[in-house]
Amino acid sequence: EQGTAKTTAARLVVSLVDFARLGGILHWLMGSLGVVGYRAVGVVAVGTAIGTAMIYAQARALNLLALGEESALQLGVEAERVKRIVFVAASLLTGVIVAEAGPIGFVGLIVPHGVRLAIGADNRLLLPVAMGAIDLPAAITGAAVGVDSVVISGDSPLRSSARPAIL
């Protein structure tokens, strides 16, 4: 019932706004890669670099945490510290891409899971491979096969810099 109310409210807003602002509202509701400038690319690139470095620095500790928290503690991993660092880094990465691309940026949250199934659970290998495994326009294109009304802008400057952030 909350979903129905939210959908109804969103439809009301879309129907009441003037046509010139409709594109901005649709970008806000669904997300887009088409209306992005180079400033946004810089923000995404910096946020991605920081977040990726933070997570990759914890790759060994994440491998040990996969054995269990007690085992990791016995092997010298400060589990709570690692969890906080990874939480902050993952939040930064997700926040940066969703802030610039909109909710459509959440598509990339499945990439590490697919890569993990393909190559295994070693985070020292998984993290770099997952970053180059897929980009958002390719995912959208794959999902849109057979749908005539989908338009994907290939000239967005965010397209190539967003690839690692969509983890």
XYZ file of C-alpha atoms in Angstrom:
167
model
C 0.000 0.000 0.000
C 2.865 2.416 0.611
C 4.204 1.632 -2.856
C 0.830 2.425 -4.405
C 0.639 5.732 -2.539
C 4.162 6.692 -3.616
C 3.449 5.773 -7.235
C 0.229 7.771 -7.184
C 2.016 10.775 -5.669
C 4.751 10.590 -8.311
C 2.185 10.395 -11.103
C 0.348 13.407 -9.634
C 3.545 15.476 -9.598
C 4.351 14.474 -13.196
C 0.851 15.374 -14.381
C 0.792 18.781 -12.648
C 4.177 20.072 -13.743
C 4.637 21.989 -16.972
C 6.004 20.099 -19.971
C 9.362 21.950 -19.979
C 10.246 20.554 -16.526
C 9.036 17.019 -17.182
C 12.482 15.820 -18.327
C 14.045 16.881 -15.030
C 11.371 15.085 -13.050
C 11.781 11.902 -15.083
C 15.559 12.117 -14.523
C 14.875 12.411 -10.793
C 12.431 9.490 -10.766
C 14.295 7.021 -12.991
C 17.766 8.373 -13.554
C 19.635 9.102 -16.734
C 23.098 9.213 -18.222
C 22.189 11.746 -20.893
C 22.290 15.043 -18.979
C 25.743 15.013 -17.427
C 28.587 17.492 -17.736
C 32.297 17.258 -17.152
C 31.968 18.592 -13.602
C 29.870 15.534 -12.776
C 32.499 13.301 -14.370
C 35.119 14.841 -12.090
C 32.994 14.306 -8.997
C 32.300 10.687 -9.969
C 35.963 10.046 -10.827
C 37.257 11.421 -7.514
C 34.595 9.655 -5.462
C 35.207 6.423 -7.340
C 38.978 6.624 -6.885
C 38.678 7.218 -3.143
C 36.029 4.543 -2.563
C 37.778 1.967 -4.721
C 41.118 2.537 -2.992
C 39.479 2.189 0.416
C 37.852 -1.121 -0.490
C 40.819 -2.567 -2.354
C 43.060 -1.809 0.638
C 40.786 -4.119 2.659
C 40.763 -7.007 0.125
C 42.956 -9.318 2.231
C 40.982 -8.555 5.377
C 37.720 -9.225 3.527
C 39.063 -12.610 2.423
C 39.871 -13.437 6.039
C 36.473 -12.213 7.232
C 34.888 -14.675 4.810
C 36.320 -17.416 7.061
C 34.276 -16.044 9.942
C 34.717 -13.146 12.294
C 36.390 -15.188 15.060
C 38.875 -16.754 12.666
C 39.677 -13.357 11.186
C 40.223 -11.890 14.652
C 42.658 -14.716 15.454
C 44.536 -13.914 12.248
C 44.920 -10.259 13.228
C 41.987 -8.622 11.425
C 40.189 -5.862 13.296
C 36.751 -6.908 12.047
C 34.770 -3.897 13.247
C 37.275 -1.465 11.752
C 37.248 -3.278 8.400
C 33.443 -3.351 8.367
C 33.276 0.398 9.034
C 35.795 1.199 6.292
C 34.021 -0.988 3.727
C 30.618 0.411 4.726
C 31.822 4.001 4.289
C 33.541 3.206 0.973
C 30.537 1.309 -0.438
C 28.241 4.146 0.649
C 30.528 6.670 -1.040
C 30.632 4.690 -4.287
C 26.875 4.119 -4.365
C 26.092 7.687 -3.335
C 28.339 9.268 -5.956
C 26.921 7.290 -8.856
C 23.273 7.546 -7.761
C 23.662 11.285 -7.117
C 24.811 11.816 -10.694
C 22.960 9.085 -12.624
C 19.859 8.692 -10.451
C 18.281 5.476 -9.205
C 19.291 3.692 -12.388
C 22.782 3.562 -10.879
C 21.625 0.760 -8.601
C 21.745 -1.584 -11.636
C 25.463 -1.989 -11.014
C 24.993 -3.461 -7.557
C 24.601 -6.916 -9.118
C 27.934 -6.831 -10.976
C 30.167 -8.071 -8.119
C 27.798 -10.969 -7.451
C 27.909 -12.145 -11.056
C 31.686 -11.774 -11.189
C 32.047 -13.674 -7.907
C 30.125 -16.592 -9.419
C 32.379 -16.550 -12.481
C 35.860 -16.149 -10.934
C 35.567 -17.062 -7.271
C 35.614 -15.267 -3.949
C 39.203 -13.940 -3.699
C 38.630 -10.202 -3.229
C 42.145 -9.361 -4.418
C 41.094 -10.599 -7.865
C 37.346 -9.985 -7.645
C 37.508 -6.232 -7.029
C 39.631 -5.263 -10.067
C 37.760 -7.667 -12.371
C 34.338 -6.457 -11.196
C 35.324 -2.860 -11.932
C 35.940 -3.573 -15.596
C 33.290 -6.249 -16.058
C 30.348 -4.156 -17.234
C 29.237 -0.593 -17.690
C 25.789 0.799 -17.106
C 24.834 1.465 -20.732
C 25.679 -2.146 -21.602
C 23.456 -3.350 -18.777
C 20.624 -1.093 -19.910
C 21.060 -2.229 -23.503
C 20.917 -5.863 -22.437
C 17.769 -5.244 -20.412
C 16.146 -3.273 -23.215
C 16.514 -5.876 -25.964
C 13.194 -6.068 -27.750
C 11.853 -2.796 -26.344
C 11.403 -0.250 -29.149
C 10.957 2.875 -27.027
C 14.269 2.754 -25.125
C 16.866 5.351 -26.122
C 20.380 5.178 -24.715
C 22.739 8.082 -25.144
C 26.224 6.863 -25.941
C 27.871 10.271 -25.831
C 27.497 10.873 -22.109
C 30.849 11.763 -20.526
C 29.762 9.833 -17.405
C 29.558 6.598 -19.410
C 33.203 5.559 -19.148
C 34.032 7.059 -15.758
C 30.996 5.497 -14.069
C 32.109 1.927 -14.797
C 34.049 1.363 -11.547
C 31.555 3.262 -9.427
C 28.704 1.030 -10.362
C 29.902 -1.626 -7.956
